[in-house]
PDB file of C-alpha atoms in Angstrom:
ATOM      1  CA  MET K   2      -2.876  -0.416 -35.124  1.00  0.00           C
ATOM      2  CA  PRO K   3      -2.035   3.086 -33.811  1.00  0.00           C
ATOM      3  CA  GLU K   4       1.538   4.035 -34.644  1.00  0.00           C
ATOM      4  CA  ASN K   5       2.285   5.142 -31.077  1.00  0.00           C
ATOM      5  CA  VAL K   6       1.390   1.778 -29.492  1.00  0.00           C
ATOM      6  CA  ASP K   7       4.321  -0.631 -29.241  1.00  0.00           C
ATOM      7  CA  LEU K   8       2.669  -3.925 -28.337  1.00  0.00           C
ATOM      8  CA  GLU K   9       5.978  -5.761 -28.001  1.00  0.00           C
ATOM      9  CA  ALA K  10       7.211  -3.208 -25.483  1.00  0.00           C
ATOM     10  CA  MET K  11       3.915  -3.347 -23.588  1.00  0.00           C
ATOM     11  CA  ALA K  12       4.123  -7.143 -23.360  1.00  0.00           C
ATOM     12  CA  ASP K  13       7.776  -7.199 -22.294  1.00  0.00           C
ATOM     13  CA  LEU K  14       8.293  -9.198 -19.107  1.00  0.00           C
ATOM     14  CA  ALA K  15      12.083  -9.248 -19.138  1.00  0.00           C
ATOM     15  CA  THR K  16      12.607  -5.612 -18.217  1.00  0.00           C
ATOM     16  CA  PRO K  17      10.343  -5.428 -15.136  1.00  0.00           C
ATOM     17  CA  TRP K  18      11.840  -8.636 -13.759  1.00  0.00           C
ATOM     18  CA  CYS K  19      15.382  -7.425 -14.416  1.00  0.00           C
ATOM     19  CA  VAL K  20      14.577  -4.212 -12.537  1.00  0.00           C
ATOM     20  CA  ARG K  21      13.347  -6.241  -9.585  1.00  0.00           C
ATOM     21  CA  VAL K  22      16.422  -8.473  -9.597  1.00  0.00           C
ATOM     22  CA  ALA K  23      18.689  -5.413  -9.612  1.00  0.00           C
ATOM     23  CA  VAL K  24      16.761  -3.963  -6.667  1.00  0.00           C
ATOM     24  CA  THR K  25      16.790  -7.244  -4.751  1.00  0.00           C
ATOM     25  CA  VAL K  26      20.568  -7.743  -4.967  1.00  0.00           C
ATOM     26  CA  ARG K  27      21.167  -4.023  -4.318  1.00  0.00           C
ATOM     27  CA  VAL K  28      23.186  -3.336  -7.467  1.00  0.00           C
ATOM     28  CA  ALA K  29      22.675   0.429  -7.310  1.00  0.00           C
ATOM     29  CA  GLU K  30      23.693   0.604  -3.652  1.00  0.00           C
ATOM     30  CA  GLN K  31      26.832  -1.402  -4.353  1.00  0.00           C
ATOM     31  CA  ILE K  32      27.864   0.849  -7.221  1.00  0.00           C
ATOM     32  CA  ALA K  33      27.182   3.904  -5.051  1.00  0.00           C
ATOM     33  CA  ALA K  34      29.488   2.362  -2.427  1.00  0.00           C
ATOM     34  CA  GLY K  35      32.321   2.114  -4.970  1.00  0.00           C
ATOM     35  CA  ARG K  36      31.933  -1.413  -6.348  1.00  0.00           C
ATOM     36  CA  ALA K  37      31.597  -0.945 -10.103  1.00  0.00           C
ATOM     37  CA  GLY K  38      32.967  -4.277 -11.315  1.00  0.00           C
ATOM     38  CA  VAL K  39      30.311  -6.901 -11.886  1.00  0.00           C
ATOM     39  CA  GLU K  40      32.483  -9.590 -10.271  1.00  0.00           C
ATOM     40  CA  GLN K  41      32.634  -7.555  -7.057  1.00  0.00           C
ATOM     41  CA  ILE K  42      28.914  -6.866  -7.137  1.00  0.00           C
ATOM     42  CA  ALA K  43      28.083 -10.516  -7.754  1.00  0.00           C
ATOM     43  CA  ALA K  44      30.414 -11.720  -5.010  1.00  0.00           C
ATOM     44  CA  VAL K  45      28.901  -9.434  -2.390  1.00  0.00           C
ATOM     45  CA  ALA K  46      25.359 -10.312  -3.494  1.00  0.00           C
ATOM     46  CA  GLY K  47      26.111 -14.016  -3.649  1.00  0.00           C
ATOM     47  CA  VAL K  48      24.885 -14.417  -7.229  1.00  0.00           C
ATOM     48  CA  ASN K  49      26.252 -15.730 -10.532  1.00  0.00           C
ATOM     49  CA  THR K  50      28.518 -13.227 -12.295  1.00  0.00           C
ATOM     50  CA  ASP K  51      27.592 -14.165 -15.860  1.00  0.00           C
ATOM     51  CA  ALA K  52      23.867 -14.137 -15.161  1.00  0.00           C
ATOM     52  CA  LEU K  53      24.023 -10.775 -13.388  1.00  0.00           C
ATOM     53  CA  THR K  54      26.072  -9.306 -16.241  1.00  0.00           C
ATOM     54  CA  ARG K  55      23.400 -10.294 -18.715  1.00  0.00           C
ATOM     55  CA  VAL K  56      20.667  -8.794 -16.547  1.00  0.00           C
ATOM     56  CA  LEU K  57      22.550  -5.512 -16.210  1.00  0.00           C
ATOM     57  CA  ARG K  58      23.310  -5.300 -19.924  1.00  0.00           C
ATOM     58  CA  HIS K  59      19.615  -5.704 -20.653  1.00  0.00           C
ATOM     59  CA  LEU K  60      18.904  -2.810 -18.315  1.00  0.00           C
ATOM     60  CA  VAL K  61      21.647  -0.697 -19.861  1.00  0.00           C
ATOM     61  CA  GLY K  62      19.895  -1.192 -23.183  1.00  0.00           C
ATOM     62  CA  ARG K  63      16.696   0.112 -21.596  1.00  0.00           C
ATOM     63  CA  GLY K  64      18.334   3.211 -20.140  1.00  0.00           C
ATOM     64  CA  VAL K  65      18.949   1.944 -16.607  1.00  0.00           C
ATOM     65  CA  PHE K  66      22.663   1.874 -15.596  1.00  0.00           C
ATOM     66  CA  GLU K  67      25.610   2.508 -17.905  1.00  0.00           C
ATOM     67  CA  GLU K  68      28.532   0.272 -18.863  1.00  0.00           C
ATOM     68  CA  PRO K  69      31.488   2.608 -19.473  1.00  0.00           C
ATOM     69  CA  SER K  70      33.820  -0.366 -20.002  1.00  0.00           C
ATOM     70  CA  PRO K  71      33.155  -4.110 -20.311  1.00  0.00           C
ATOM     71  CA  GLY K  72      32.074  -5.519 -16.966  1.00  0.00           C
ATOM     72  CA  GLU K  73      32.156  -2.126 -15.246  1.00  0.00           C
ATOM     73  CA  PHE K  74      28.802  -0.543 -14.484  1.00  0.00           C
ATOM     74  CA  ALA K  75      27.868   2.970 -13.429  1.00  0.00           C
ATOM     75  CA  LEU K  76      24.807   4.748 -12.114  1.00  0.00           C
ATOM     76  CA  ASN K  77      22.724   7.079 -14.194  1.00  0.00           C
ATOM     77  CA  GLU K  78      19.662   9.034 -13.086  1.00  0.00           C
ATOM     78  CA  ALA K  79      17.318   6.095 -13.639  1.00  0.00           C
ATOM     79  CA  ALA K  80      19.557   3.696 -11.712  1.00  0.00           C
ATOM     80  CA  ARG K  81      19.800   6.092  -8.765  1.00  0.00           C
ATOM     81  CA  GLY K  82      16.032   5.917  -8.527  1.00  0.00           C
ATOM     82  CA  LEU K  83      16.312   2.221  -7.642  1.00  0.00           C
ATOM     83  CA  MET K  84      17.687   3.229  -4.244  1.00  0.00           C
ATOM     84  CA  ALA K  85      14.532   5.125  -3.233  1.00  0.00           C
ATOM     85  CA  PRO K  86      13.102   3.331  -0.164  1.00  0.00           C
ATOM     86  CA  GLU K  87       9.489   3.747  -1.289  1.00  0.00           C
ATOM     87  CA  LEU K  88      10.282   2.069  -4.628  1.00  0.00           C
ATOM     88  CA  ARG K  89      12.549  -0.605  -3.194  1.00  0.00           C
ATOM     89  CA  ALA K  90       9.936  -1.694  -0.629  1.00  0.00           C
ATOM     90  CA  GLY K  91       7.599  -2.929  -3.335  1.00  0.00           C
ATOM     91  CA  LEU K  92      10.179  -4.379  -5.737  1.00  0.00           C
ATOM     92  CA  ASP K  93      12.439  -6.472  -3.504  1.00  0.00           C
ATOM     93  CA  LEU K  94      11.721 -10.050  -4.584  1.00  0.00           C
ATOM     94  CA  ASP K  95      12.921 -11.458  -1.256  1.00  0.00           C
ATOM     95  CA  GLY K  96      10.042  -9.787   0.566  1.00  0.00           C
ATOM     96  CA  ILE K  97       6.510  -8.636  -0.161  1.00  0.00           C
ATOM     97  CA  GLY K  98       7.729  -7.494  -3.579  1.00  0.00           C
ATOM     98  CA  GLY K  99       8.081 -11.115  -4.613  1.00  0.00           C
ATOM     99  CA  ARG K 100       4.426 -11.700  -3.815  1.00  0.00           C
ATOM    100  CA  LEU K 101       3.312  -8.541  -5.616  1.00  0.00           C
ATOM    101  CA  ALA K 102       5.288  -9.492  -8.728  1.00  0.00           C
ATOM    102  CA  GLY K 103       4.275 -13.128  -8.780  1.00  0.00           C
ATOM    103  CA  LEU K 104       0.581 -12.538  -8.218  1.00  0.00           C
ATOM    104  CA  TRP K 105       0.164 -11.287 -11.800  1.00  0.00           C
ATOM    105  CA  SER K 106       0.385 -14.852 -13.055  1.00  0.00           C
ATOM    106  CA  GLY K 107      -3.016 -15.276 -11.367  1.00  0.00           C
ATOM    107  CA  LEU K 108      -4.654 -12.594 -13.526  1.00  0.00           C
ATOM    108  CA  LEU K 109      -6.104 -15.100 -15.977  1.00  0.00           C
ATOM    109  CA  THR K 110      -7.679 -17.017 -13.108  1.00  0.00           C
ATOM    110  CA  SER K 111      -9.337 -13.824 -11.905  1.00  0.00           C
ATOM    111  CA  VAL K 112     -10.597 -13.013 -15.390  1.00  0.00           C
ATOM    112  CA  ARG K 113     -11.994 -16.521 -15.854  1.00  0.00           C
ATOM    113  CA  THR K 114     -13.590 -16.831 -12.436  1.00  0.00           C
ATOM    114  CA  GLY K 115     -14.068 -13.328 -11.055  1.00  0.00           C
ATOM    115  CA  GLU K 116     -12.239 -14.507  -7.937  1.00  0.00           C
ATOM    116  CA  PRO K 117      -8.776 -13.584  -6.582  1.00  0.00           C
ATOM    117  CA  GLY K 118      -6.008 -15.462  -8.413  1.00  0.00           C
ATOM    118  CA  TYR K 119      -3.518 -15.130  -5.561  1.00  0.00           C
ATOM    119  CA  ALA K 120      -4.257 -18.502  -3.944  1.00  0.00           C
ATOM    120  CA  GLU K 121      -3.618 -20.372  -7.184  1.00  0.00           C
ATOM    121  CA  VAL K 122      -0.137 -18.830  -7.352  1.00  0.00           C
ATOM    122  CA  PHE K 123       0.907 -19.053  -3.690  1.00  0.00           C
ATOM    123  CA  GLY K 124      -1.294 -21.804  -2.282  1.00  0.00           C
ATOM    124  CA  ARG K 125      -3.299 -19.660   0.150  1.00  0.00           C
ATOM    125  CA  PRO K 126      -5.513 -16.567  -0.042  1.00  0.00           C
ATOM    126  CA  PHE K 127      -3.567 -13.372   0.541  1.00  0.00           C
ATOM    127  CA  TRP K 128      -4.556 -12.685   4.147  1.00  0.00           C
ATOM    128  CA  GLU K 129      -3.969 -16.321   5.127  1.00  0.00           C
ATOM    129  CA  ASP K 130      -0.589 -16.163   3.415  1.00  0.00           C
ATOM    130  CA  LEU K 131       0.395 -13.170   5.546  1.00  0.00           C
ATOM    131  CA  ASN K 132      -0.666 -15.041   8.679  1.00  0.00           C
ATOM    132  CA  ALA K 133       1.492 -17.996   7.643  1.00  0.00           C
ATOM    133  CA  HIS K 134       4.570 -15.846   6.863  1.00  0.00           C
ATOM    134  CA  PRO K 135       5.275 -13.195   9.524  1.00  0.00           C
ATOM    135  CA  ASP K 136       8.249 -11.879   7.540  1.00  0.00           C
ATOM    136  CA  ILE K 137       6.064 -11.240   4.500  1.00  0.00           C
ATOM    137  CA  ALA K 138       3.419  -9.684   6.761  1.00  0.00           C
ATOM    138  CA  ALA K 139       6.025  -7.338   8.231  1.00  0.00           C
ATOM    139  CA  GLY K 140       7.068  -6.360   4.729  1.00  0.00           C
ATOM    140  CA  PHE K 141       3.452  -5.636   3.829  1.00  0.00           C
ATOM    141  CA  ASP K 142       3.072  -3.434   6.912  1.00  0.00           C
ATOM    142  CA  ALA K 143       6.246  -1.576   5.954  1.00  0.00           C
ATOM    143  CA  LEU K 144       5.018  -1.136   2.393  1.00  0.00           C
ATOM    144  CA  MET K 145       1.811   0.422   3.703  1.00  0.00           C
ATOM    145  CA  GLY K 146       3.827   2.826   5.874  1.00  0.00           C
ATOM    146  CA  PRO K 147       6.550   5.409   5.231  1.00  0.00           C
ATOM    147  CA  GLU K 148       8.878   2.870   3.611  1.00  0.00           C
ATOM    148  CA  GLY K 149       6.431   2.389   0.776  1.00  0.00           C
ATOM    149  CA  HIS K 150       4.556   5.685   0.664  1.00  0.00           C
ATOM    150  CA  GLY K 151       6.887   8.234   2.211  1.00  0.00           C
ATOM    151  CA  ALA K 152       6.364  10.093   5.476  1.00  0.00           C
ATOM    152  CA  PRO K 153       2.618  10.646   6.037  1.00  0.00           C
ATOM    153  CA  ARG K 154       1.201  14.153   6.201  1.00  0.00           C
ATOM    154  CA  PRO K 155      -1.304  14.968   8.939  1.00  0.00           C
ATOM    155  CA  ASP K 156      -3.533  17.319   6.880  1.00  0.00           C
ATOM    156  CA  ILE K 157      -5.888  14.574   5.748  1.00  0.00           C
ATOM    157  CA  LEU K 158      -9.315  16.264   5.695  1.00  0.00           C
ATOM    158  CA  VAL K 159     -10.815  17.867   2.590  1.00  0.00           C
ATOM    159  CA  SER K 160     -11.499  21.149   4.401  1.00  0.00           C
ATOM    160  CA  ASP K 161      -8.825  20.637   7.082  1.00  0.00           C
ATOM    161  CA  ASP K 162     -11.644  21.310   9.589  1.00  0.00           C
ATOM    162  CA  TRP K 163     -10.998  19.567  12.912  1.00  0.00           C
ATOM    163  CA  THR K 164     -13.723  21.384  14.844  1.00  0.00           C
ATOM    164  CA  GLY K 165     -15.233  19.159  17.519  1.00  0.00           C
ATOM    165  CA  VAL K 166     -12.631  16.406  17.116  1.00  0.00           C
ATOM    166  CA  THR K 167     -10.959  15.321  20.340  1.00  0.00           C
ATOM    167  CA  CYS K 168     -10.084  11.744  19.384  1.00  0.00           C
ATOM    168  CA  VAL K 169      -9.109  10.093  16.086  1.00  0.00           C
ATOM    169  CA  ALA K 170      -9.373   6.340  15.452  1.00  0.00           C
ATOM    170  CA  ASP K 171      -7.185   4.943  12.683  1.00  0.00           C
ATOM    171  CA  VAL K 172      -8.880   1.683  11.658  1.00  0.00           C
ATOM    172  CA  GLY K 173      -6.544  -0.702   9.903  1.00  0.00           C
ATOM    173  CA  GLY K 174      -3.873   1.867  10.664  1.00  0.00           C
ATOM    174  CA  GLY K 175      -0.893  -0.473  10.438  1.00  0.00           C
ATOM    175  CA  THR K 176       1.990   0.440  12.689  1.00  0.00           C
ATOM    176  CA  GLY K 177       0.514   3.847  13.474  1.00  0.00           C
ATOM    177  CA  THR K 178       2.687   6.147  11.383  1.00  0.00           C
ATOM    178  CA  LEU K 179      -0.216   8.262  10.080  1.00  0.00           C
ATOM    179  CA  LEU K 180      -1.864   8.485  13.480  1.00  0.00           C
ATOM    180  CA  ALA K 181       1.460   9.460  15.034  1.00  0.00           C
ATOM    181  CA  ALA K 182       1.865  12.267  12.478  1.00  0.00           C
ATOM    182  CA  ILE K 183      -1.649  13.563  13.188  1.00  0.00           C
ATOM    183  CA  LEU K 184      -1.161  13.540  16.956  1.00  0.00           C
ATOM    184  CA  ARG K 185       2.227  15.210  16.707  1.00  0.00           C
ATOM    185  CA  ALA K 186       0.735  18.015  14.581  1.00  0.00           C
ATOM    186  CA  ARG K 187      -2.333  18.368  16.856  1.00  0.00           C
ATOM    187  CA  PRO K 188      -1.344  18.044  20.521  1.00  0.00           C
ATOM    188  CA  GLU K 189      -4.956  18.548  21.648  1.00  0.00           C
ATOM    189  CA  LEU K 190      -6.035  15.199  20.158  1.00  0.00           C
ATOM    190  CA  ARG K 191      -6.012  11.650  21.472  1.00  0.00           C
ATOM    191  CA  GLY K 192      -5.729   8.617  19.224  1.00  0.00           C
ATOM    192  CA  ILE K 193      -6.952   5.050  18.853  1.00  0.00           C
ATOM    193  CA  LEU K 194      -5.141   2.540  16.663  1.00  0.00           C
ATOM    194  CA  VAL K 195      -6.947  -0.579  15.467  1.00  0.00           C
ATOM    195  CA  ASP K 196      -5.206  -3.352  13.566  1.00  0.00           C
ATOM    196  CA  LEU K 197      -4.347  -7.011  13.929  1.00  0.00           C
ATOM    197  CA  PRO K 198      -2.318  -7.902  17.046  1.00  0.00           C
ATOM    198  CA  ARG K 199       0.873  -8.700  15.098  1.00  0.00           C
ATOM    199  CA  THR K 200       0.776  -5.256  13.476  1.00  0.00           C
ATOM    200  CA  VAL K 201      -0.239  -3.209  16.507  1.00  0.00           C
ATOM    201  CA  ALA K 202       2.650  -4.835  18.380  1.00  0.00           C
ATOM    202  CA  ARG K 203       5.043  -2.974  16.063  1.00  0.00           C
ATOM    203  CA  SER K 204       3.452   0.444  16.617  1.00  0.00           C
ATOM    204  CA  ALA K 205       5.299   1.426  19.797  1.00  0.00           C
ATOM    205  CA  ASP K 206       8.305   2.821  17.946  1.00  0.00           C
ATOM    206  CA  SER K 207       6.133   5.041  15.728  1.00  0.00           C
ATOM    207  CA  PHE K 208       4.409   6.618  18.711  1.00  0.00           C
ATOM    208  CA  ALA K 209       7.573   6.921  20.796  1.00  0.00           C
ATOM    209  CA  GLU K 210       9.451   8.633  17.967  1.00  0.00           C
ATOM    210  CA  ALA K 211       6.618  11.151  17.580  1.00  0.00           C
ATOM    211  CA  GLY K 212       6.417  11.681  21.340  1.00  0.00           C
ATOM    212  CA  VAL K 213       2.716  10.808  21.509  1.00  0.00           C
ATOM    213  CA  THR K 214       2.697   7.457  23.330  1.00  0.00           C
ATOM    214  CA  ASP K 215       0.716   8.804  26.275  1.00  0.00           C
ATOM    215  CA  ARG K 216      -2.113   9.928  23.990  1.00  0.00           C
ATOM    216  CA  VAL K 217      -2.692   6.633  22.151  1.00  0.00           C
ATOM    217  CA  THR K 218      -4.726   3.542  22.944  1.00  0.00           C
ATOM    218  CA  THR K 219      -4.142   0.477  20.773  1.00  0.00           C
ATOM    219  CA  PHE K 220      -6.529  -2.371  20.015  1.00  0.00           C
ATOM    220  CA  GLY K 221      -5.228  -5.573  18.467  1.00  0.00           C
ATOM    221  CA  GLN K 222      -8.316  -6.871  16.697  1.00  0.00           C
ATOM    222  CA  SER K 223     -10.039  -7.336  13.356  1.00  0.00           C
ATOM    223  CA  PHE K 224     -11.937  -4.397  11.909  1.00  0.00           C
ATOM    224  CA  PHE K 225     -14.776  -6.823  11.151  1.00  0.00           C
ATOM    225  CA  ASP K 226     -15.439  -6.974  14.897  1.00  0.00           C
ATOM    226  CA  PRO K 227     -17.144  -4.135  16.828  1.00  0.00           C
ATOM    227  CA  LEU K 228     -14.794  -1.163  16.942  1.00  0.00           C
ATOM    228  CA  PRO K 229     -13.900   0.853  20.039  1.00  0.00           C
ATOM    229  CA  ALA K 230     -16.161   3.856  20.528  1.00  0.00           C
ATOM    230  CA  GLY K 231     -15.080   7.257  21.794  1.00  0.00           C
ATOM    231  CA  ALA K 232     -13.627   8.920  18.685  1.00  0.00           C
ATOM    232  CA  GLU K 233     -15.291  11.632  16.624  1.00  0.00           C
ATOM    233  CA  LEU K 234     -13.333  10.729  13.515  1.00  0.00           C
ATOM    234  CA  TYR K 235     -12.705   7.206  12.160  1.00  0.00           C
ATOM    235  CA  LEU K 236     -10.038   6.887   9.450  1.00  0.00           C
ATOM    236  CA  LEU K 237      -9.791   4.186   6.808  1.00  0.00           C
ATOM    237  CA  LYS K 238      -6.617   4.711   4.811  1.00  0.00           C
ATOM    238  CA  SER K 239      -5.771   2.225   2.038  1.00  0.00           C
ATOM    239  CA  VAL K 240      -8.256  -0.252   3.510  1.00  0.00           C
ATOM    240  CA  ILE K 241     -11.499  -0.306   1.535  1.00  0.00           C
ATOM    241  CA  SER K 242      -9.871  -1.106  -1.810  1.00  0.00           C
ATOM    242  CA  ASP K 243      -8.444  -4.330  -0.354  1.00  0.00           C
ATOM    243  CA  TRP K 244     -11.905  -5.887  -0.107  1.00  0.00           C
ATOM    244  CA  PRO K 245     -14.870  -6.877  -2.290  1.00  0.00           C
ATOM    245  CA  ASP K 246     -18.156  -5.066  -1.746  1.00  0.00           C
ATOM    246  CA  PRO K 247     -19.666  -7.249   1.018  1.00  0.00           C
ATOM    247  CA  ALA K 248     -16.546  -7.031   3.196  1.00  0.00           C
ATOM    248  CA  ALA K 249     -15.990  -3.331   2.445  1.00  0.00           C
ATOM    249  CA  ARG K 250     -19.613  -2.638   3.371  1.00  0.00           C
ATOM    250  CA  GLU K 251     -19.154  -4.436   6.685  1.00  0.00           C
ATOM    251  CA  ILE K 252     -16.016  -2.416   7.511  1.00  0.00           C
ATOM    252  CA  LEU K 253     -17.862   0.825   6.765  1.00  0.00           C
ATOM    253  CA  ARG K 254     -20.806  -0.336   8.884  1.00  0.00           C
ATOM    254  CA  ARG K 255     -18.509  -1.065  11.818  1.00  0.00           C
ATOM    255  CA  CYS K 256     -17.084   2.446  11.531  1.00  0.00           C
ATOM    256  CA  ALA K 257     -20.562   3.960  11.314  1.00  0.00           C
ATOM    257  CA  ASP K 258     -21.644   2.067  14.430  1.00  0.00           C
ATOM    258  CA  ALA K 259     -18.609   3.308  16.367  1.00  0.00           C
ATOM    259  CA  ALA K 260     -18.774   6.904  15.106  1.00  0.00           C
ATOM    260  CA  GLY K 261     -22.474   7.384  15.809  1.00  0.00           C
ATOM    261  CA  PRO K 262     -24.565  10.230  14.390  1.00  0.00           C
ATOM    262  CA  SER K 263     -22.166  12.952  15.514  1.00  0.00           C
ATOM    263  CA  GLY K 264     -18.971  11.359  14.185  1.00  0.00           C
ATOM    264  CA  ARG K 265     -17.309  11.183  10.792  1.00  0.00           C
ATOM    265  CA  VAL K 266     -15.843   8.327   8.767  1.00  0.00           C
ATOM    266  CA  VAL K 267     -12.994   9.415   6.507  1.00  0.00           C
ATOM    267  CA  VAL K 268     -11.789   7.236   3.650  1.00  0.00           C
ATOM    268  CA  ILE K 269      -8.366   7.922   2.143  1.00  0.00           C
ATOM    269  CA  GLY K 270      -7.346   5.955  -0.938  1.00  0.00           C
ATOM    270  CA  GLY K 271      -9.288   3.480  -3.020  1.00  0.00           C
ATOM    271  CA  VAL K 272     -11.845   6.005  -4.300  1.00  0.00           C
ATOM    272  CA  SER K 273     -11.490   8.231  -7.354  1.00  0.00           C
ATOM    273  CA  PRO K 274     -13.718  10.957  -8.869  1.00  0.00           C
ATOM    274  CA  GLY K 275     -14.303   8.933 -12.053  1.00  0.00           C
ATOM    275  CA  GLN K 276     -13.965   5.325 -13.115  1.00  0.00           C
ATOM    276  CA  PRO K 277     -10.703   3.719 -11.943  1.00  0.00           C
ATOM    277  CA  ASP K 278      -8.288   2.932 -14.735  1.00  0.00           C
ATOM    278  CA  GLY K 279      -4.962   1.551 -13.610  1.00  0.00           C
ATOM    279  CA  ALA K 280      -2.828  -1.309 -12.408  1.00  0.00           C
ATOM    280  CA  GLY K 281      -3.851  -0.705  -8.796  1.00  0.00           C
ATOM    281  CA  ASP K 282      -7.433  -1.725  -9.481  1.00  0.00           C
ATOM    282  CA  LEU K 283      -6.314  -4.910 -11.260  1.00  0.00           C
ATOM    283  CA  MET K 284      -3.852  -5.741  -8.487  1.00  0.00           C
ATOM    284  CA  MET K 285      -6.589  -5.500  -5.861  1.00  0.00           C
ATOM    285  CA  MET K 286      -8.744  -7.839  -7.956  1.00  0.00           C
ATOM    286  CA  VAL K 287      -6.067 -10.529  -8.192  1.00  0.00           C
ATOM    287  CA  LEU K 288      -4.714 -10.016  -4.677  1.00  0.00           C
ATOM    288  CA  ALA K 289      -7.838 -10.328  -2.569  1.00  0.00           C
ATOM    289  CA  GLY K 290     -10.882  -9.613  -4.706  1.00  0.00           C
ATOM    290  CA  GLY K 291     -10.821  -5.915  -3.857  1.00  0.00           C
ATOM    291  CA  ARG K 292     -11.249  -2.982  -6.186  1.00  0.00           C
ATOM    292  CA  GLU K 293     -10.732   0.722  -6.640  1.00  0.00           C
ATOM    293  CA  ARG K 294     -14.115   2.484  -6.722  1.00  0.00           C
ATOM    294  CA  SER K 295     -15.536   5.554  -8.394  1.00  0.00           C
ATOM    295  CA  LEU K 296     -17.081   8.122  -6.094  1.00  0.00           C
ATOM    296  CA  ALA K 297     -20.518   7.136  -7.414  1.00  0.00           C
ATOM    297  CA  ASP K 298     -19.913   3.452  -6.636  1.00  0.00           C
ATOM    298  CA  PHE K 299     -18.535   4.263  -3.203  1.00  0.00           C
ATOM    299  CA  THR K 300     -21.470   6.549  -2.409  1.00  0.00           C
ATOM    300  CA  GLY K 301     -23.863   3.671  -3.045  1.00  0.00           C
ATOM    301  CA  LEU K 302     -21.781   1.274  -0.959  1.00  0.00           C
ATOM    302  CA  ALA K 303     -21.549   3.782   1.893  1.00  0.00           C
ATOM    303  CA  GLY K 304     -25.308   4.312   1.802  1.00  0.00           C
ATOM    304  CA  GLU K 305     -25.860   0.588   2.267  1.00  0.00           C
ATOM    305  CA  ALA K 306     -23.610   0.804   5.344  1.00  0.00           C
ATOM    306  CA  GLY K 307     -25.607   3.666   6.863  1.00  0.00           C
ATOM    307  CA  LEU K 308     -23.321   6.498   5.753  1.00  0.00           C
ATOM    308  CA  GLU K 309     -23.766   9.537   3.542  1.00  0.00           C
ATOM    309  CA  VAL K 310     -20.976  11.409   1.790  1.00  0.00           C
ATOM    310  CA  LEU K 311     -20.416  14.892   3.203  1.00  0.00           C
ATOM    311  CA  ALA K 312     -17.431  15.926   1.104  1.00  0.00           C
ATOM    312  CA  ALA K 313     -15.012  14.501  -1.419  1.00  0.00           C
ATOM    313  CA  GLY K 314     -11.901  16.023  -2.916  1.00  0.00           C
ATOM    314  CA  ARG K 315      -8.196  16.531  -2.506  1.00  0.00           C
ATOM    315  CA  SER K 316      -6.878  17.180   0.959  1.00  0.00           C
ATOM    316  CA  PRO K 317      -4.019  19.665   1.468  1.00  0.00           C
ATOM    317  CA  ALA K 318      -1.772  16.579   1.449  1.00  0.00           C
ATOM    318  CA  GLY K 319      -2.894  15.854  -2.119  1.00  0.00           C
ATOM    319  CA  LYS K 320      -4.820  12.646  -1.369  1.00  0.00           C
ATOM    320  CA  TYR K 321      -8.342  12.067  -2.671  1.00  0.00           C
ATOM    321  CA  VAL K 322     -10.481  11.875   0.465  1.00  0.00           C
ATOM    322  CA  VAL K 323     -14.138  11.065   1.103  1.00  0.00           C
ATOM    323  CA  GLU K 324     -15.742  12.237   4.352  1.00  0.00           C
ATOM    324  CA  CYS K 325     -18.949  10.576   5.546  1.00  0.00           C
ATOM    325  CA  ARG K 326     -21.370  10.699   8.447  1.00  0.00           C
ATOM    326  CA  CYS K 327     -23.897   8.265   9.859  1.00  0.00           C
ATOM    327  CA  THR K 328     -27.428   8.574   8.497  1.00  0.00           C
ATOM    328  CA  MET K 329     -29.275   6.349  10.978  1.00  0.00           C
ATOM    329  CA  PRO K 330     -29.645   6.539  14.763  1.00  0.00           C
ATOM    330  CA  ARG K 331     -27.320   4.121  16.528  1.00  0.00           C
TER     331      ARG K 331
END
């Protein structure tokens, strides 16, 4: 066995769960507010003092938090990181973070069957589970937006070439934060937001804050249904990787139909230059049967949907982006 591989550390489940518990009960925020004693922290959080002490001492031993005196805890650099909104959004066990943590117990089911393991853990497939729990769905929408990924940047194209674009459609665009950023940066553009009705209903604040409400049309619908025409650029950000090939192909085909031969379909996220190798790909498999795709795999999938790849690379915002156009008359 290679000397630099610590299998026990790799298989440790205690530490990641302790981190999530600390995030969920807001230990770091409480210490930052002046409550260092574990009894105070536990009382405010409504948890058991002894149990929380043991969790925090485990984290101290892993370099997160310090215990300058018995029962008194302090922040260190690692512990301060627990207060970052984009990290907290995905780790809070009371919200979508609880689903994202618990789904890993369905990994064996996915390996044995090739199907998502999520339903075995939570009783319903992922998208049905969101429909049944609006609070979890809202948390998922937040995780996909600035709370989970930071404020979106509008420079999303590989070449940053917006020639001929008068309208942008963000398909599966959540609560509209990316579209709002694009429209704010480019006052000559109009926008279309497409997402499920429950999500689109929460987009008004994003557009109002950016001052672009009068330039946006929203459609509360599935992206498996025919998409609104009229845009020269159709965006799919963090969408394609959520779905297995047949569904992803159908989404791309809907975008191709709407864009027509003169439009572009731009995919942000879920595609990489080489073979995917990371937890994100595995999570998509267990969550909903989706996958991260290599550029070669995506190119084949796009071709089956009537699209050809025009460009692929890093945008000025640092995201790996694939730009496509329709190959068949519509």
